[in-house]
Amino acid sequence: TGIPNGMGFTVLTLFPELITSFFNHGIIGRAMEKKLIVGDTINIRDFTLDRHKSVDDKPYGGGCGMVMTPEPLFRAIDEARSRRGNARVLLMSPQGKPFDQSRAREFAAAGENLIFVCGRYEGIDERVYHGEVDEEISIGDYVMTGGELAAMVIVDAVTRLLPGVLGGESSAELDSFENHRLEHAHYTRPFEFEGMTVPEVLLSGNHGEIEKWRRSSSLKRTFIKRPDLFHKETLSAEEKACLKIWCRELEA
Ligand SMILES: Nc1nonc1C(=O)N[C@@H]1CC[C@H](O)C1
């Protein structure tokens, strides 16, 4: 990532413990220990100045719900920027640009530190967006109670692409969506389970045949589960031949 102490992820939130728990487990936790990433949190409430430490207020124009006030957010974002030089401020919101695997690859390749603004309530005051946010990102067309899950989704998907994070046990290059195809089926012991066995080719030791079977499995699963992915990449000659054989088998 070109940054001496790993790619930085700073999450601005009202519930830091949600995030620190995520940073301290599994592959993300190991990446933290190995200093491949530096993850930390900022509690937005620490940047309130009033006695009641209020972070939200009623919306101008009336209506239900509350809106997060701009002052604490401005101060918290400035604190986050001061911790790391080159950083990009991302607002988690349903109105944002949809996050996907290609975006995860872009963030991982850039290695730029990321600051996540996690709103609660109905959202944040518009002036924060215009004054401090570099980009608005959505993890899907649905509304959550807070932006924290979105921040964790992005940190997770980006971190696993960083060099040294996955080590040998898996490789991101063969992920689903890597080439607009879903991943092939996976099997492990036992050979027979609940009357279902494993495709014999996978035990053959014939790596050429195994790779061919896996490309076929990936193609068929994409065709069945996500045909929308096909328009993004043309079918190779091998894939066309595979689909033709498969269709003949289905018709037989
Ligand atoms: N979909 C999403 N992708 O990123 N973030 C969301 C999301 O629903 N955010 C919530 C909206 C109001 C609350 O403040 C937080």
Short mmCIF file of C-alpha atoms and ligand atoms in Angstrom, two decimals:
data_model
loop_
_atom_site.label_atom_id
_atom_site.label_comp_id
_atom_site.label_asym_id
_atom_site.label_seq_id
_atom_site.Cartn_x
_atom_site.Cartn_y
_atom_site.Cartn_z
CA THR A 1 0.00 0.00 0.00
CA GLY A 2 3.00 2.24 0.00
CA ILE A 3 2.14 3.59 3.45
CA PRO A 4 4.77 2.74 6.10
CA ASN A 5 2.33 1.49 8.71
CA GLY A 6 -0.41 0.03 6.53
CA MET A 7 -3.59 1.44 5.01
CA GLY A 8 -5.53 3.56 7.47
CA PHE A 9 -9.23 3.11 8.18
CA THR A 10 -10.74 5.65 10.61
CA VAL A 11 -14.42 5.18 11.44
CA LEU A 12 -16.44 8.09 12.84
CA THR A 13 -19.35 6.69 14.80
CA LEU A 14 -21.56 7.04 17.88
CA PHE A 15 -20.91 3.36 18.68
CA PRO A 16 -17.12 2.73 18.54
CA GLU A 17 -17.42 -0.64 20.26
CA LEU A 18 -19.32 -1.99 17.25
CA ILE A 19 -16.29 -1.19 15.10
CA THR A 20 -13.46 -2.16 17.49
CA SER A 21 -14.99 -5.62 17.86
CA PHE A 22 -14.94 -5.99 14.07
CA PHE A 23 -11.31 -4.79 13.90
CA ASN A 24 -10.22 -7.35 16.50
CA HIS A 25 -11.45 -10.62 14.98
CA GLY A 26 -10.51 -13.01 12.17
CA ILE A 27 -8.60 -12.00 9.08
CA ILE A 28 -9.16 -8.31 9.81
CA GLY A 29 -7.78 -8.78 13.34
CA ARG A 30 -4.71 -10.54 11.97
CA ALA A 31 -4.16 -7.77 9.40
CA MET A 32 -4.25 -5.29 12.31
CA GLU A 33 -1.70 -7.35 14.29
CA LYS A 34 0.55 -7.55 11.21
CA LYS A 35 0.21 -3.76 10.76
CA LEU A 36 -1.04 -4.29 7.21
CA ILE A 37 -3.89 -1.99 8.20
CA VAL A 38 -4.29 0.60 10.93
CA GLY A 39 -7.91 0.75 12.03
CA ASP A 40 -9.24 3.16 14.62
CA THR A 41 -12.45 4.86 15.67
CA ILE A 42 -13.52 8.34 16.66
CA ASN A 43 -16.60 8.79 18.83
CA ILE A 44 -18.52 11.70 17.32
CA ARG A 45 -20.00 12.44 20.76
CA ASP A 46 -16.52 13.34 22.04
CA PHE A 47 -16.68 16.40 19.76
CA THR A 48 -19.84 17.92 21.17
CA LEU A 49 -19.47 21.09 23.22
CA ASP A 50 -22.76 21.32 25.03
CA ARG A 51 -23.47 19.94 28.48
CA HIS A 52 -25.85 17.32 27.12
CA LYS A 53 -23.35 16.17 24.48
CA SER A 54 -26.12 16.30 21.89
CA VAL A 55 -25.34 15.09 18.38
CA ASP A 56 -28.76 15.44 16.78
CA ASP A 57 -31.60 17.92 16.54
CA LYS A 58 -35.03 18.31 14.99
CA PRO A 59 -35.18 18.78 11.21
CA TYR A 60 -35.84 22.28 9.85
CA GLY A 61 -39.09 22.15 7.95
CA GLY A 62 -40.54 19.69 10.46
CA GLY A 63 -41.21 16.02 9.90
CA CYS A 64 -40.37 12.90 11.83
CA GLY A 65 -36.95 11.75 13.02
CA MET A 66 -33.82 13.64 13.92
CA VAL A 67 -30.82 14.91 11.96
CA MET A 68 -27.17 14.83 13.07
CA THR A 69 -25.91 18.34 13.75
CA PRO A 70 -22.95 19.64 11.68
CA GLU A 71 -20.60 20.98 14.37
CA PRO A 72 -19.52 17.71 16.07
CA LEU A 73 -19.17 16.03 12.68
CA PHE A 74 -16.99 18.83 11.29
CA ARG A 75 -14.72 18.63 14.33
CA ALA A 76 -14.55 14.83 14.30
CA ILE A 77 -13.67 14.79 10.59
CA ASP A 78 -10.96 17.40 11.15
CA GLU A 79 -9.53 15.28 13.96
CA ALA A 80 -9.54 12.23 11.65
CA ARG A 81 -7.81 14.16 8.87
CA SER A 82 -5.14 15.37 11.35
CA ARG A 83 -4.34 11.77 12.31
CA ARG A 84 -3.41 10.75 8.78
CA GLY A 85 -2.15 12.90 5.98
CA ASN A 86 -3.61 11.79 2.70
CA ALA A 87 -7.15 10.63 3.45
CA ARG A 88 -10.47 10.34 1.64
CA VAL A 89 -13.67 11.11 3.56
CA LEU A 90 -16.50 8.70 2.69
CA LEU A 91 -20.12 9.20 3.81
CA MET A 92 -22.14 5.98 4.20
CA SER A 93 -25.56 6.63 2.65
CA PRO A 94 -28.26 4.98 0.47
CA GLN A 95 -27.80 7.94 -1.90
CA GLY A 96 -24.18 7.09 -2.49
CA LYS A 97 -22.39 5.47 -5.39
CA PRO A 98 -22.98 1.69 -5.20
CA PHE A 99 -19.99 -0.17 -3.70
CA ASP A 100 -18.84 -3.30 -5.55
CA GLN A 101 -15.80 -5.53 -6.01
CA SER A 102 -14.24 -3.30 -8.64
CA ARG A 103 -14.50 -0.34 -6.25
CA ALA A 104 -12.93 -2.49 -3.51
CA ARG A 105 -10.02 -3.19 -5.86
CA GLU A 106 -9.65 0.51 -6.63
CA PHE A 107 -9.46 1.43 -2.93
CA ALA A 108 -6.99 -1.37 -2.21
CA ALA A 109 -4.78 -0.43 -5.17
CA ALA A 110 -4.76 3.26 -4.24
CA GLY A 111 -3.92 2.46 -0.60
CA GLU A 112 -5.26 5.92 0.33
CA ASN A 113 -6.33 6.22 3.98
CA LEU A 114 -10.12 6.13 4.31
CA ILE A 115 -12.26 8.05 6.81
CA PHE A 116 -15.81 6.70 7.21
CA VAL A 117 -18.63 8.96 8.38
CA CYS A 118 -21.34 6.75 9.89
CA GLY A 119 -24.64 8.57 10.36
CA ARG A 120 -27.50 7.54 12.59
CA TYR A 121 -31.07 8.86 12.78
CA GLU A 122 -32.43 10.18 9.49
CA GLY A 123 -28.97 11.17 8.36
CA ILE A 124 -26.58 14.09 8.64
CA ASP A 125 -26.89 17.85 8.01
CA GLU A 126 -26.33 18.56 4.31
CA ARG A 127 -23.57 21.08 5.07
CA VAL A 128 -21.32 18.28 6.29
CA TYR A 129 -21.68 16.57 2.94
CA HIS A 130 -20.85 19.76 1.01
CA GLY A 131 -18.07 20.89 3.33
CA GLU A 132 -16.18 17.79 4.36
CA VAL A 133 -17.20 14.69 2.41
CA ASP A 134 -15.19 13.57 -0.64
CA GLU A 135 -17.58 10.84 -1.70
CA GLU A 136 -20.91 9.27 -0.74
CA ILE A 137 -21.06 5.46 -0.94
CA SER A 138 -23.94 2.98 -0.62
CA ILE A 139 -23.62 -0.74 0.07
CA GLY A 140 -27.12 -1.42 -1.27
CA ASP A 141 -30.59 -0.10 -1.99
CA TYR A 142 -32.03 -0.43 1.50
CA VAL A 143 -32.07 1.79 4.60
CA MET A 144 -30.28 0.83 7.83
CA THR A 145 -30.38 2.41 11.28
CA GLY A 146 -26.75 3.46 10.96
CA GLY A 147 -23.78 3.60 8.60
CA GLU A 148 -21.51 1.36 10.75
CA LEU A 149 -22.32 -1.89 8.93
CA ALA A 150 -21.59 -0.18 5.62
CA ALA A 151 -18.19 0.99 6.89
CA MET A 152 -17.36 -2.55 8.08
CA VAL A 153 -18.42 -4.06 4.74
CA ILE A 154 -16.08 -1.73 2.88
CA VAL A 155 -13.15 -2.20 5.29
CA ASP A 156 -13.60 -5.97 5.05
CA ALA A 157 -13.81 -6.18 1.25
CA VAL A 158 -10.83 -3.79 0.77
CA THR A 159 -8.57 -5.27 3.46
CA ARG A 160 -8.70 -8.82 2.08
CA LEU A 161 -7.33 -7.50 -1.23
CA LEU A 162 -4.24 -5.94 0.38
CA PRO A 163 -0.96 -7.82 -0.14
CA GLY A 164 -0.16 -10.21 2.71
CA VAL A 165 -3.63 -10.24 4.23
CA LEU A 166 -5.01 -13.50 2.82
CA GLY A 167 -1.67 -15.30 2.78
CA GLY A 168 -1.83 -18.82 1.31
CA GLU A 169 -5.24 -19.98 2.43
CA SER A 170 -7.07 -18.19 -0.33
CA SER A 171 -6.40 -15.85 -3.19
CA ALA A 172 -8.51 -12.85 -4.03
CA GLU A 173 -7.75 -13.22 -7.72
CA LEU A 174 -10.13 -16.22 -7.93
CA ASP A 175 -12.97 -14.46 -6.13
CA SER A 176 -16.52 -14.23 -7.34
CA PHE A 177 -16.98 -11.17 -9.59
CA GLU A 178 -13.25 -11.16 -10.28
CA ASN A 179 -13.93 -11.63 -14.00
CA HIS A 180 -17.69 -11.02 -13.87
CA ARG A 181 -18.17 -14.71 -13.05
CA LEU A 182 -19.29 -16.33 -9.81
CA GLU A 183 -16.86 -18.66 -8.07
CA HIS A 184 -17.00 -22.41 -8.81
CA ALA A 185 -18.58 -24.88 -6.37
CA HIS A 186 -16.45 -25.86 -3.35
CA TYR A 187 -16.19 -29.33 -1.79
CA THR A 188 -14.22 -30.83 1.10
CA ARG A 189 -14.28 -34.04 3.19
CA PRO A 190 -16.18 -36.31 3.65
CA PHE A 191 -16.43 -37.73 0.11
CA GLU A 192 -20.02 -38.86 0.71
CA PHE A 193 -22.43 -36.90 2.92
CA GLU A 194 -26.20 -37.36 3.18
CA GLY A 195 -26.06 -39.57 0.09
CA MET A 196 -24.32 -36.84 -1.95
CA THR A 197 -20.82 -37.39 -3.30
CA VAL A 198 -18.09 -35.11 -4.66
CA PRO A 199 -17.49 -34.84 -8.47
CA GLU A 200 -14.86 -37.53 -9.16
CA VAL A 201 -12.73 -35.21 -11.32
CA LEU A 202 -11.84 -33.21 -8.18
CA LEU A 203 -10.13 -36.27 -6.72
CA SER A 204 -8.35 -37.20 -9.98
CA GLY A 205 -5.24 -35.12 -9.43
CA ASN A 206 -5.54 -34.09 -13.07
CA HIS A 207 -5.12 -30.32 -12.65
CA GLY A 208 -5.97 -29.55 -16.27
CA GLU A 209 -9.29 -31.39 -16.00
CA ILE A 210 -9.93 -29.90 -12.55
CA GLU A 211 -9.41 -26.35 -13.84
CA LYS A 212 -11.69 -27.12 -16.81
CA TRP A 213 -14.38 -28.44 -14.46
CA ARG A 214 -14.06 -25.33 -12.27
CA ARG A 215 -14.39 -22.96 -15.23
CA SER A 216 -17.49 -24.90 -16.28
CA SER A 217 -18.93 -24.78 -12.76
CA SER A 218 -18.30 -21.03 -12.57
CA LEU A 219 -19.93 -20.47 -15.96
CA LYS A 220 -23.04 -22.55 -15.13
CA ARG A 221 -23.54 -20.90 -11.74
CA THR A 222 -23.24 -17.46 -13.25
CA PHE A 223 -25.71 -18.41 -15.99
CA ILE A 224 -28.24 -19.67 -13.42
CA LYS A 225 -27.73 -17.23 -10.53
CA ARG A 226 -26.48 -14.03 -12.11
CA PRO A 227 -27.05 -13.88 -15.90
CA ASP A 228 -26.86 -10.10 -15.54
CA LEU A 229 -23.09 -10.44 -15.11
CA PHE A 230 -22.71 -11.82 -18.63
CA HIS A 231 -23.26 -8.57 -20.46
CA LYS A 232 -20.17 -7.16 -18.74
CA GLU A 233 -17.83 -9.63 -20.34
CA THR A 234 -18.25 -11.53 -23.62
CA LEU A 235 -18.31 -15.30 -23.56
CA SER A 236 -15.05 -16.99 -24.58
CA ALA A 237 -15.09 -19.66 -27.30
CA GLU A 238 -14.55 -22.32 -24.62
CA GLU A 239 -17.48 -20.95 -22.60
CA LYS A 240 -19.78 -20.95 -25.64
CA ALA A 241 -18.86 -24.57 -26.35
CA CYS A 242 -19.42 -25.49 -22.70
CA LEU A 243 -22.87 -23.83 -22.65
CA LYS A 244 -23.87 -25.57 -25.90
CA ILE A 245 -22.94 -28.99 -24.50
CA TRP A 246 -24.73 -28.18 -21.25
CA CYS A 247 -27.89 -27.05 -23.07
CA ARG A 248 -27.88 -30.28 -25.13
CA GLU A 249 -27.58 -32.30 -21.93
CA LEU A 250 -30.49 -30.36 -20.42
CA GLU A 251 -32.63 -30.98 -23.53
CA ALA A 252 -31.77 -34.70 -23.63
N1 LIG B 1 -27.66 1.63 2.40
C1 LIG B 1 -26.56 2.25 2.95
N2 LIG B 1 -25.31 2.18 2.45
O1 LIG B 1 -24.51 2.91 3.23
N3 LIG B 1 -25.20 3.45 4.27
C2 LIG B 1 -26.49 3.06 4.13
C3 LIG B 1 -27.59 3.41 5.05
O2 LIG B 1 -28.66 2.86 4.95
N4 LIG B 1 -27.31 4.38 5.94
C4 LIG B 1 -28.31 4.81 6.93
C5 LIG B 1 -29.29 5.83 6.39
C6 LIG B 1 -29.64 6.70 7.60
C7 LIG B 1 -28.69 6.38 8.70
O3 LIG B 1 -28.08 7.56 9.15
C8 LIG B 1 -27.64 5.46 8.10
#
